[in-house]
Amino acid sequence: DYIYNVCRSMFLNPMDAEDITQEILIKIVTNLSKYDSNKSKFTTWVYKITMNHVINIKKQKLEELTHDFEQYGKELDQI
């Protein structure tokens, strides 16, 4: 629920939040051996993975929408 709620607050579409939550859970499970309890709490580690993944997804989506600075400027002007 924690990861989904973070994703849901960052994405409008609940289905996107569900998909991204699954991606994050896979990332957590596959990297569980890298977790070091001496460095941080487990929830902090999970939050960091979650936010880094969300940021990367948002960057990718923005890069897909924006092809060059001129087009980006036109879109900003329209807003």
N, CA, C and O atoms as CSV, one atom per row, in Angstrom:
chain,resi,resn,atom,element,x,y,z
A,1,ASP,N,N,0.821,-1.198,0.000
A,1,ASP,CA,C,0.000,0.000,0.000
A,1,ASP,C,C,0.865,1.262,0.000
A,1,ASP,O,O,0.547,2.244,-0.671
A,2,TYR,N,N,1.957,1.222,0.758
A,2,TYR,CA,C,2.818,2.396,0.876
A,2,TYR,C,C,3.362,2.825,-0.491
A,2,TYR,O,O,3.273,3.994,-0.865
A,3,ILE,N,N,3.913,1.883,-1.216
A,3,ILE,CA,C,4.500,2.189,-2.525
A,3,ILE,C,C,3.414,2.644,-3.490
A,3,ILE,O,O,3.603,3.615,-4.223
A,4,TYR,N,N,2.286,1.955,-3.498
A,4,TYR,CA,C,1.182,2.333,-4.386
A,4,TYR,C,C,0.711,3.748,-4.077
A,4,TYR,O,O,0.470,4.530,-4.998
A,5,ASN,N,N,0.576,4.087,-2.812
A,5,ASN,CA,C,0.109,5.428,-2.450
A,5,ASN,C,C,1.078,6.518,-2.912
A,5,ASN,O,O,0.658,7.588,-3.352
A,6,VAL,N,N,2.367,6.235,-2.807
A,6,VAL,CA,C,3.355,7.196,-3.317
A,6,VAL,C,C,3.193,7.347,-4.830
A,6,VAL,O,O,3.167,8.463,-5.349
A,7,CYS,N,N,3.084,6.218,-5.530
A,7,CYS,CA,C,2.925,6.253,-6.991
A,7,CYS,C,C,1.614,6.918,-7.383
A,7,CYS,O,O,1.560,7.677,-8.350
A,8,ARG,N,N,0.573,6.634,-6.640
A,8,ARG,CA,C,-0.746,7.199,-6.959
A,8,ARG,C,C,-0.725,8.719,-6.802
A,8,ARG,O,O,-1.410,9.424,-7.543
A,9,SER,N,N,0.041,9.223,-5.861
A,9,SER,CA,C,0.120,10.673,-5.678
A,9,SER,C,C,0.931,11.342,-6.785
A,9,SER,O,O,0.822,12.550,-6.994
A,10,MET,N,N,1.744,10.555,-7.494
A,10,MET,CA,C,2.594,11.117,-8.549
A,10,MET,C,C,2.020,10.943,-9.947
A,10,MET,O,O,2.425,11.645,-10.874
A,11,PHE,N,N,1.081,10.015,-10.109
A,11,PHE,CA,C,0.499,9.732,-11.419
A,11,PHE,C,C,-1.019,9.819,-11.345
A,11,PHE,O,O,-1.625,9.345,-10.384
A,12,LEU,N,N,-1.622,10.414,-12.342
A,12,LEU,CA,C,-3.073,10.587,-12.355
A,12,LEU,C,C,-3.812,9.280,-12.607
A,12,LEU,O,O,-4.887,9.050,-12.053
A,13,ASN,N,N,-3.243,8.443,-13.431
A,13,ASN,CA,C,-3.903,7.205,-13.832
A,13,ASN,C,C,-3.621,6.098,-12.808
A,13,ASN,O,O,-2.463,5.743,-12.590
A,14,PRO,N,N,-4.677,5.544,-12.172
A,14,PRO,CA,C,-4.455,4.472,-11.192
A,14,PRO,C,C,-3.795,3.230,-11.796
A,14,PRO,O,O,-3.034,2.540,-11.118
A,15,MET,N,N,-4.082,2.946,-13.059
A,15,MET,CA,C,-3.468,1.782,-13.707
A,15,MET,C,C,-1.963,1.985,-13.865
A,15,MET,O,O,-1.189,1.045,-13.683
A,16,ASP,N,N,-1.545,3.200,-14.200
A,16,ASP,CA,C,-0.110,3.508,-14.276
A,16,ASP,C,C,0.539,3.316,-12.911
A,16,ASP,O,O,1.626,2.749,-12.804
A,17,ALA,N,N,-0.135,3.793,-11.872
A,17,ALA,CA,C,0.406,3.660,-10.511
A,17,ALA,C,C,0.556,2.188,-10.137
A,17,ALA,O,O,1.535,1.807,-9.494
A,18,GLU,N,N,-0.408,1.365,-10.536
A,18,GLU,CA,C,-0.323,-0.069,-10.251
A,18,GLU,C,C,0.848,-0.709,-10.984
A,18,GLU,O,O,1.596,-1.494,-10.402
A,19,ASP,N,N,1.006,-0.373,-12.261
A,19,ASP,CA,C,2.107,-0.938,-13.044
A,19,ASP,C,C,3.459,-0.523,-12.477
A,19,ASP,O,O,4.371,-1.341,-12.353
A,20,ILE,N,N,3.576,0.742,-12.137
A,20,ILE,CA,C,4.840,1.248,-11.614
A,20,ILE,C,C,5.128,0.646,-10.241
A,20,ILE,O,O,6.284,0.379,-9.912
A,21,THR,N,N,4.088,0.431,-9.443
A,21,THR,CA,C,4.256,-0.223,-8.150
A,21,THR,C,C,4.833,-1.624,-8.333
A,21,THR,O,O,5.729,-2.036,-7.597
A,22,GLN,N,N,4.316,-2.347,-9.313
A,22,GLN,CA,C,4.836,-3.692,-9.581
A,22,GLN,C,C,6.298,-3.640,-10.013
A,22,GLN,O,O,7.105,-4.462,-9.579
A,23,GLU,N,N,6.637,-2.682,-10.861
A,23,GLU,CA,C,8.030,-2.541,-11.295
A,23,GLU,C,C,8.941,-2.277,-10.094
A,23,GLU,O,O,10.032,-2.837,-9.993
A,24,ILE,N,N,8.479,-1.422,-9.194
A,24,ILE,CA,C,9.275,-1.084,-8.014
A,24,ILE,C,C,9.427,-2.296,-7.100
A,24,ILE,O,O,10.510,-2.542,-6.569
A,25,LEU,N,N,8.350,-3.050,-6.916
A,25,LEU,CA,C,8.434,-4.245,-6.068
A,25,LEU,C,C,9.424,-5.258,-6.633
A,25,LEU,O,O,10.163,-5.896,-5.883
A,26,ILE,N,N,9.437,-5.402,-7.934
A,26,ILE,CA,C,10.412,-6.300,-8.563
A,26,ILE,C,C,11.831,-5.789,-8.317
A,26,ILE,O,O,12.743,-6.560,-8.018
A,27,LYS,N,N,11.994,-4.481,-8.448
A,27,LYS,CA,C,13.304,-3.877,-8.212
A,27,LYS,C,C,13.758,-4.100,-6.766
A,27,LYS,O,O,14.928,-4.387,-6.515
A,28,ILE,N,N,12.835,-3.967,-5.830
A,28,ILE,CA,C,13.167,-4.165,-4.417
A,28,ILE,C,C,13.557,-5.614,-4.154
A,28,ILE,O,O,14.561,-5.878,-3.492
A,29,VAL,N,N,12.775,-6.545,-4.665
A,29,VAL,CA,C,13.054,-7.969,-4.433
A,29,VAL,C,C,14.390,-8.371,-5.044
A,29,VAL,O,O,15.160,-9.107,-4.426
A,30,THR,N,N,14.667,-7.895,-6.244
A,30,THR,CA,C,15.910,-8.290,-6.904
A,30,THR,C,C,17.142,-7.618,-6.292
A,30,THR,O,O,18.264,-8.082,-6.490
A,31,ASN,N,N,16.935,-6.529,-5.552
A,31,ASN,CA,C,18.065,-5.827,-4.930
A,31,ASN,C,C,18.089,-5.960,-3.418
A,31,ASN,O,O,18.832,-5.248,-2.742
A,32,LEU,N,N,17.296,-6.849,-2.894
A,32,LEU,CA,C,17.194,-7.013,-1.446
A,32,LEU,C,C,18.539,-7.336,-0.803
A,32,LEU,O,O,18.794,-6.926,0.329
A,33,SER,N,N,19.380,-8.046,-1.493
A,33,SER,CA,C,20.700,-8.392,-0.944
A,33,SER,C,C,21.596,-7.164,-0.771
A,33,SER,O,O,22.574,-7.213,-0.024
A,34,LYS,N,N,21.273,-6.072,-1.452
A,34,LYS,CA,C,22.073,-4.850,-1.353
A,34,LYS,C,C,21.658,-3.968,-0.178
A,34,LYS,O,O,22.354,-3.012,0.163
A,35,TYR,N,N,20.519,-4.292,0.440
A,35,TYR,CA,C,20.053,-3.489,1.569
A,35,TYR,C,C,20.987,-3.666,2.760
A,35,TYR,O,O,21.350,-4.785,3.125
A,36,ASP,N,N,21.367,-2.540,3.356
A,36,ASP,CA,C,22.252,-2.552,4.525
A,36,ASP,C,C,21.543,-1.829,5.672
A,36,ASP,O,O,21.354,-0.613,5.636
A,37,SER,N,N,21.164,-2.588,6.668
A,37,SER,CA,C,20.414,-2.010,7.791
A,37,SER,C,C,21.261,-1.039,8.615
A,37,SER,O,O,20.719,-0.255,9.396
A,38,ASN,N,N,22.558,-1.084,8.450
A,38,ASN,CA,C,23.431,-0.145,9.157
A,38,ASN,C,C,23.400,1.240,8.527
A,38,ASN,O,O,23.728,2.228,9.185
A,39,LYS,N,N,23.014,1.319,7.276
A,39,LYS,CA,C,22.999,2.606,6.574
A,39,LYS,C,C,21.659,3.330,6.697
A,39,LYS,O,O,21.624,4.554,6.816
A,40,SER,N,N,20.557,2.580,6.668
A,40,SER,CA,C,19.244,3.220,6.730
A,40,SER,C,C,18.172,2.220,7.136
A,40,SER,O,O,18.379,1.006,7.118
A,41,LYS,N,N,17.017,2.771,7.503
A,41,LYS,CA,C,15.869,1.917,7.788
A,41,LYS,C,C,15.378,1.319,6.473
A,41,LYS,O,O,15.631,1.853,5.393
A,42,PHE,N,N,14.679,0.210,6.591
A,42,PHE,CA,C,14.152,-0.448,5.398
A,42,PHE,C,C,13.163,0.467,4.667
A,42,PHE,O,O,13.184,0.541,3.438
A,43,THR,N,N,12.307,1.157,5.407
A,43,THR,CA,C,11.319,2.038,4.765
A,43,THR,C,C,11.998,3.193,4.027
A,43,THR,O,O,11.522,3.627,2.978
A,44,THR,N,N,13.089,3.679,4.566
A,44,THR,CA,C,13.836,4.748,3.889
A,44,THR,C,C,14.434,4.226,2.590
A,44,THR,O,O,14.392,4.903,1.563
A,45,TRP,N,N,14.981,3.040,2.637
A,45,TRP,CA,C,15.563,2.403,1.448
A,45,TRP,C,C,14.497,2.186,0.379
A,45,TRP,O,O,14.725,2.461,-0.799
A,46,VAL,N,N,13.334,1.694,0.797
A,46,VAL,CA,C,12.226,1.466,-0.132
A,46,VAL,C,C,11.758,2.796,-0.728
A,46,VAL,O,O,11.492,2.880,-1.927
A,47,TYR,N,N,11.659,3.824,0.100
A,47,TYR,CA,C,11.229,5.141,-0.381
A,47,TYR,C,C,12.209,5.691,-1.418
A,47,TYR,O,O,11.796,6.250,-2.434
A,48,LYS,N,N,13.486,5.532,-1.162
A,48,LYS,CA,C,14.502,6.023,-2.101
A,48,LYS,C,C,14.394,5.308,-3.444
A,48,LYS,O,O,14.455,5.948,-4.493
A,49,ILE,N,N,14.236,3.998,-3.420
A,49,ILE,CA,C,14.065,3.242,-4.663
A,49,ILE,C,C,12.801,3.689,-5.380
A,49,ILE,O,O,12.799,3.876,-6.597
A,50,THR,N,N,11.726,3.857,-4.616
A,50,THR,CA,C,10.452,4.277,-5.193
A,50,THR,C,C,10.581,5.636,-5.866
A,50,THR,O,O,10.184,5.791,-7.021
A,51,MET,N,N,11.121,6.608,-5.172
A,51,MET,CA,C,11.211,7.958,-5.731
A,51,MET,C,C,12.170,8.006,-6.924
A,51,MET,O,O,11.885,8.690,-7.907
A,52,ASN,N,N,13.278,7.307,-6.862
A,52,ASN,CA,C,14.196,7.283,-8.005
A,52,ASN,C,C,13.525,6.677,-9.232
A,52,ASN,O,O,13.708,7.164,-10.347
A,53,HIS,N,N,12.755,5.624,-9.030
A,53,HIS,CA,C,12.055,4.994,-10.150
A,53,HIS,C,C,10.992,5.940,-10.716
A,53,HIS,O,O,10.870,6.087,-11.932
A,54,VAL,N,N,10.232,6.571,-9.839
A,54,VAL,CA,C,9.193,7.516,-10.275
A,54,VAL,C,C,9.812,8.670,-11.059
A,54,VAL,O,O,9.295,9.061,-12.106
A,55,ILE,N,N,10.903,9.207,-10.561
A,55,ILE,CA,C,11.583,10.314,-11.252
A,55,ILE,C,C,12.055,9.868,-12.626
A,55,ILE,O,O,11.895,10.600,-13.603
A,56,ASN,N,N,12.634,8.681,-12.713
A,56,ASN,CA,C,13.098,8.175,-14.006
A,56,ASN,C,C,11.941,7.981,-14.986
A,56,ASN,O,O,12.075,8.297,-16.168
A,57,ILE,N,N,10.819,7.470,-14.512
A,57,ILE,CA,C,9.645,7.283,-15.366
A,57,ILE,C,C,9.148,8.633,-15.865
A,57,ILE,O,O,8.842,8.787,-17.047
A,58,LYS,N,N,9.069,9.606,-14.971
A,58,LYS,CA,C,8.588,10.940,-15.360
A,58,LYS,C,C,9.534,11.576,-16.385
A,58,LYS,O,O,9.073,12.208,-17.335
A,59,LYS,N,N,10.841,11.417,-16.205
A,59,LYS,CA,C,11.813,11.949,-17.163
A,59,LYS,C,C,11.611,11.308,-18.535
A,59,LYS,O,O,11.612,11.995,-19.557
A,60,GLN,N,N,11.437,9.987,-18.548
A,60,GLN,CA,C,11.244,9.277,-19.813
A,60,GLN,C,C,10.000,9.763,-20.532
A,60,GLN,O,O,10.019,9.965,-21.746
A,61,LYS,N,N,8.921,9.951,-19.791
A,61,LYS,CA,C,7.673,10.409,-20.408
A,61,LYS,C,C,7.832,11.823,-20.961
A,61,LYS,O,O,7.332,12.129,-22.044
A,62,LEU,N,N,8.525,12.681,-20.223
A,62,LEU,CA,C,8.749,14.043,-20.693
A,62,LEU,C,C,9.625,14.043,-21.933
A,62,LEU,O,O,9.379,14.805,-22.868
A,63,GLU,N,N,10.647,13.194,-21.948
A,63,GLU,CA,C,11.537,13.118,-23.107
A,63,GLU,C,C,10.799,12.588,-24.331
A,63,GLU,O,O,11.099,12.989,-25.455
A,64,GLU,N,N,9.837,11.690,-24.123
A,64,GLU,CA,C,9.049,11.177,-25.237
A,64,GLU,C,C,8.152,12.264,-25.819
A,64,GLU,O,O,7.908,12.293,-27.025
A,65,LEU,N,N,7.664,13.152,-24.964
A,65,LEU,CA,C,6.762,14.214,-25.415
A,65,LEU,C,C,7.505,15.385,-26.043
A,65,LEU,O,O,6.977,16.052,-26.934
A,66,THR,N,N,8.722,15.637,-25.587
A,66,THR,CA,C,9.482,16.797,-26.032
A,66,THR,C,C,10.599,16.358,-26.962
A,66,THR,O,O,11.499,15.616,-26.567
A,67,HIS,N,N,10.530,16.821,-28.192
A,67,HIS,CA,C,11.534,16.423,-29.173
A,67,HIS,C,C,12.683,17.425,-29.267
A,67,HIS,O,O,13.829,17.034,-29.492
A,68,ASP,N,N,12.386,18.699,-29.099
A,68,ASP,CA,C,13.436,19.706,-29.130
A,68,ASP,C,C,12.991,20.936,-28.336
A,68,ASP,O,O,11.833,21.036,-27.932
A,69,PHE,N,N,13.917,21.866,-28.118
A,69,PHE,CA,C,13.616,23.038,-27.308
A,69,PHE,C,C,12.600,23.954,-27.978
A,69,PHE,O,O,11.785,24.576,-27.297
A,70,GLU,N,N,12.638,24.042,-29.280
A,70,GLU,CA,C,11.697,24.907,-29.989
A,70,GLU,C,C,10.258,24.423,-29.775
A,70,GLU,O,O,9.365,25.216,-29.475
A,71,GLN,N,N,10.050,23.133,-29.929
A,71,GLN,CA,C,8.720,22.560,-29.709
A,71,GLN,C,C,8.305,22.727,-28.243
A,71,GLN,O,O,7.145,23.020,-27.953
A,72,TYR,N,N,9.237,22.542,-27.340
A,72,TYR,CA,C,8.959,22.689,-25.910
A,72,TYR,C,C,8.545,24.133,-25.613
A,72,TYR,O,O,7.617,24.364,-24.839
A,73,GLY,N,N,9.227,25.101,-26.225
A,73,GLY,CA,C,8.887,26.510,-26.046
A,73,GLY,C,C,7.486,26.823,-26.559
A,73,GLY,O,O,6.739,27.574,-25.931
A,74,LYS,N,N,7.135,26.239,-27.708
A,74,LYS,CA,C,5.790,26.447,-28.263
A,74,LYS,C,C,4.732,25.877,-27.321
A,74,LYS,O,O,3.680,26.483,-27.117
A,75,GLU,N,N,5.017,24.720,-26.755
A,75,GLU,CA,C,4.057,24.113,-25.825
A,75,GLU,C,C,3.905,24.950,-24.574
A,75,GLU,O,O,2.803,25.069,-24.037
A,76,LEU,N,N,5.000,25.534,-24.101
A,76,LEU,CA,C,4.923,26.410,-22.934
A,76,LEU,C,C,4.115,27.664,-23.250
A,76,LEU,O,O,3.329,28.127,-22.423
A,77,ASP,N,N,4.309,28.208,-24.445
A,77,ASP,CA,C,3.549,29.389,-24.850
A,77,ASP,C,C,2.058,29.120,-24.909
A,77,ASP,O,O,1.249,29.989,-24.587
A,78,GLN,N,N,1.694,27.906,-25.325
A,78,GLN,CA,C,0.289,27.535,-25.415
A,78,GLN,C,C,-0.355,27.438,-24.038
A,78,GLN,O,O,-1.555,27.670,-23.890
A,79,ILE,N,N,0.434,27.099,-23.046
A,79,ILE,CA,C,-0.101,26.988,-21.695
A,79,ILE,C,C,-0.393,28.365,-21.164
A,79,ILE,O,O,-0.855,28.506,-20.032
